[in-house]
């Protein structure tokens, strides 16, 4: 189904005078019928129009329905729901339809330029092209193929193809990383300003292989990557080579090791064994969006932070993603968490455009506070 | 009005059996009524359901209407149109409503994870937060204030405020540049790789002042900027200081001059007078999106190109924007135009993320071909 949502304004004085309203609705109906053949009326409700406005429902054989609504404020909406491809709209046909409505005498042109209409909302597809940004704003992707779709024991793992961003990894409906998103990997590994030569690096999560692939050639003595989900890793090896390259084809190499397991278990073991890292890169999840910094997501975040600092050398660095830059309140909650850690840290942050995220993203760098470390 | 558009799938065998269908619609109606008080039925049409599906229209006093549609393919859509703030939806209430519908026996959970629902489409506002990208994809901005709105003799000039992007210049409904978009200015002036010291620069358009402000301190002997629209310039001076700084407070300075006029006239005069520039920066309009490279926009583009090359030194550079990187066909049309110019040129291009554009944007650099220049 394609739903075309149009809006206009009409002279709301019409609602006070039933004969004027009748004329208006008659004109409107005429214009709609000139555009859609064999339109029949299913509902026409205009009683008490001054209070409640009016509503009309039309149907064109089995190929579309049209819902016309007028509010007491003078807003006229016309929603065309097309079931068949016969009623397909493009920019031109939408403009044509709008022009017909503008011919009606009581339709008002506004001072502020009428916004060009949106193309129809696409519904009932096998996957939706729409998503909401971290702040709830709507965005449409150019996804054209569902490349991979599997429920792992931990999450739903999908890979969708975009012409703009390449293949995109989507975990539980959340866009994780696309082949276009090197900017993410650069940011979460220290903005290309770190010297990884001879360093011992721990990567938490990172199952798409981006961080491993980026750091492998930068001379670290060892990269230990721990991701819980083999389904992600196996899908990435095939469908996300723009991210992981050949880095995960073997799960162990001269300077890296991939452990497929729960990272908490290993963090605890490392701590017991006294093993310390130069860098801990937390690529697990973004800062939770919530009213208060409570709940299982925040508990997990605090646990990982605390365990990570235990295995971080005193002069080491901890890198992690934050969230969308507009989530000021939740970023602040995170910073409050950082200020109240058992191991005192100082932090800096950087805001980066990650292409497929369609919004600016904040990344954090943590260091143990020198004088107390 | 806020329009919440939900979608579900139901067992389409229901459509073959009128008593099963009745039960299903009864369950559906019950769930809706448990969520919305005093719901009355305006329309219920389910005759010939197998062919045409079904459609029901409900109304809740004067505060909302609900259009329920079922298609022969088993798609169930529920559109809630709320006129009053009493019916406001947030992520939580939307999820609650969805969960109620999922309780109905014949609603099917799909293999592919159900996508989280979009928040309601916002309609009938004094300005819309939605726009379409250059490829027609839908996007929502966080616009919260109409800062400026005036029709100039040439176009509608609006400035909208975004928390993310700062003030945004919108010309004839098209986002031009936001205070966040230094990346645009850097790209269209040669990616920070040019030495402007002692150079004579011509800027066509650029009324937002971004290019002037960026280049003024880079040592050019002269920047001549020609923009037709004083309304843009005057609005930018007040509301877009994040772009133009104080560069346009005076319209003439020691190394720059702003001419408010039609640039074609001046290009012709420069040609006649034999005046040549080191750089011509065309900041007028993007490559037109059209099926064929014909029409007034393409004619204007060819005219500006030809006149610009006439006033460009043989070793000079011509910079301009292209369009969204996904408009491969129209970028190709432009490149074909470049290949057929009277003055032969070679060109290179660069793809850049301009924050407020929400898509990657292509920029071109043209040089006269050495051996024929």
XYZ file of C-alpha atoms in Angstrom, chain A residues 1 3-7 9 42-43 45 51-52 55-57 59 61-62 64-65 67 69-71 73 75 77-79 81 83 90-92 110-119 121-128 130-133 136-143 146 149-151 156 158 160 163-165 170 172-174 291 325-326 355 358-360, chain B residues 1 3-7 9 42-43 45 51-52 55-57 59 61-62 64-65 67 69-71 73 75 77-79 81 83 91-92 110-119 121-128 130-133 136-143 146 149-151 156 158 160 163-165 170 172-175 291 325-326 355 358-360:
170
model
C 0.000 0.000 0.000
C -0.320 6.301 1.336
C -0.141 9.792 -0.096
C -0.816 12.359 2.629
C -1.720 15.818 1.331
C -2.583 18.936 3.281
C -5.925 25.056 4.235
C -18.585 5.401 1.541
C -19.030 8.059 4.225
C -20.154 13.221 7.768
C -17.288 21.727 16.202
C -16.023 18.531 14.655
C -14.894 13.609 7.150
C -15.509 11.830 3.849
C -14.394 8.441 2.713
C -13.446 4.303 -2.663
C -13.162 0.126 -7.156
C -10.615 -2.074 -5.373
C -7.716 2.892 -3.678
C -9.506 4.677 -0.869
C -9.996 9.861 3.229
C -10.843 15.362 6.570
C -11.475 18.988 7.484
C -10.799 20.352 10.954
C -9.005 25.073 12.372
C -6.924 22.182 7.863
C -6.178 16.632 4.614
C -6.577 14.250 1.697
C -5.100 10.802 2.152
C -4.320 4.937 -0.081
C -3.559 -0.740 -3.217
C 5.258 10.346 -8.850
C 6.210 13.970 -8.231
C 4.397 15.047 -11.370
C -0.664 30.536 2.623
C 1.853 33.281 3.170
C 4.546 30.726 3.897
C 5.264 28.832 0.725
C 3.356 25.577 0.469
C 5.762 22.776 1.073
C 6.277 20.397 -1.802
C 4.345 17.271 -0.990
C 6.034 14.186 0.245
C 5.869 11.160 -1.966
C 4.486 6.578 2.528
C 5.426 3.019 1.572
C 3.623 0.407 3.690
C 3.304 -3.335 3.867
C 6.665 -4.029 2.230
C 8.706 -7.048 3.291
C 11.050 -4.552 4.954
C 10.370 -0.902 5.629
C 11.853 4.047 7.267
C 13.660 4.381 10.526
C 13.776 6.870 13.345
C 16.963 8.608 14.379
C 12.838 10.038 17.116
C 13.055 11.912 13.817
C 11.872 10.065 10.748
C 14.233 9.099 7.977
C 13.904 7.007 4.816
C 16.706 4.780 3.600
C 17.259 3.608 0.034
C 17.214 -0.036 1.092
C 17.155 -7.817 2.361
C 17.846 -12.151 8.014
C 18.340 -14.550 10.890
C 17.468 -14.714 14.563
C 17.658 -10.462 15.183
C 19.645 -8.419 9.334
C 20.021 -4.615 4.168
C 22.960 2.024 -2.888
C 24.294 4.918 -0.904
C 25.751 3.162 2.136
C 20.860 -4.038 11.496
C 17.195 -5.812 16.560
C 15.952 -3.123 14.172
C 18.828 -0.812 15.025
C 14.288 9.169 31.265
C 24.598 14.426 19.457
C 21.085 15.773 20.050
C 27.197 8.381 6.983
C 22.087 10.341 9.189
C 22.851 12.318 12.353
C 25.975 13.399 14.219
C -3.183 16.820 13.018
C -1.354 10.768 11.733
C -0.113 7.522 13.206
C 0.237 4.909 10.473
C 0.451 1.335 11.749
C 0.754 -1.880 9.792
C -0.340 -8.754 8.708
C -18.870 5.646 10.572
C -18.300 3.004 7.882
C -17.477 -2.198 4.327
C -11.527 -9.229 -3.858
C -11.476 -5.789 -2.271
C -12.418 -0.855 5.237
C -13.743 0.606 8.475
C -13.863 4.163 9.641
C -14.584 8.337 15.037
C -15.920 12.339 19.495
C -14.152 15.252 17.831
C -9.706 11.533 16.322
C -10.649 9.277 13.443
C -9.220 4.261 9.373
C -8.030 -1.184 6.040
C -7.397 -4.811 5.118
C -6.131 -5.837 1.704
C -2.826 -9.702 0.431
C -2.042 -6.324 5.013
C -3.327 -0.868 8.243
C -4.639 1.218 11.121
C -4.341 4.982 10.704
C -5.642 10.734 12.931
C -6.941 16.326 16.041
C 6.834 5.584 21.692
C 5.299 3.961 24.763
C 6.330 -12.233 10.634
C 9.620 -13.990 10.214
C 11.391 -10.707 9.642
C 11.307 -8.736 12.849
C 8.430 -6.284 13.015
C 9.829 -2.842 12.511
C 9.382 -0.435 15.377
C 6.568 1.892 14.427
C 7.198 5.379 13.261
C 5.925 8.163 15.417
C 3.339 12.074 10.811
C 3.008 15.742 11.778
C 0.567 17.639 9.554
C -0.948 21.085 9.313
C 1.908 22.815 11.129
C 2.890 26.342 10.131
C 5.988 24.745 8.622
C 6.586 21.084 7.964
C 9.697 16.901 6.468
C 11.657 17.208 3.291
C 12.722 14.906 0.523
C 16.341 14.307 -0.333
C 13.046 11.637 -3.255
C 13.717 9.904 0.065
C 11.859 11.248 3.051
C 13.626 12.908 5.922
C 12.484 14.763 9.054
C 14.324 17.783 10.382
C 14.299 19.049 13.939
C 13.092 22.487 12.855
C 10.530 29.827 11.492
C 10.031 34.180 5.830
C 9.839 36.608 2.937
C 9.144 36.481 -0.775
C 10.747 32.539 -1.328
C 13.018 31.234 4.628
C 14.379 27.746 9.866
C 19.016 22.412 17.127
C 21.321 20.129 15.225
C 22.245 22.277 12.235
C 15.704 27.508 2.587
C 11.906 28.007 -2.672
C 11.494 25.044 -0.312
C 15.001 23.798 -1.003
C 17.553 23.599 1.805
C 14.751 12.902 -17.294
C 25.671 11.314 -4.974
C 22.827 8.893 -5.714
C 25.546 17.846 7.523
C 21.476 14.319 5.120
C 22.998 12.709 2.017
C 26.386 12.727 0.314
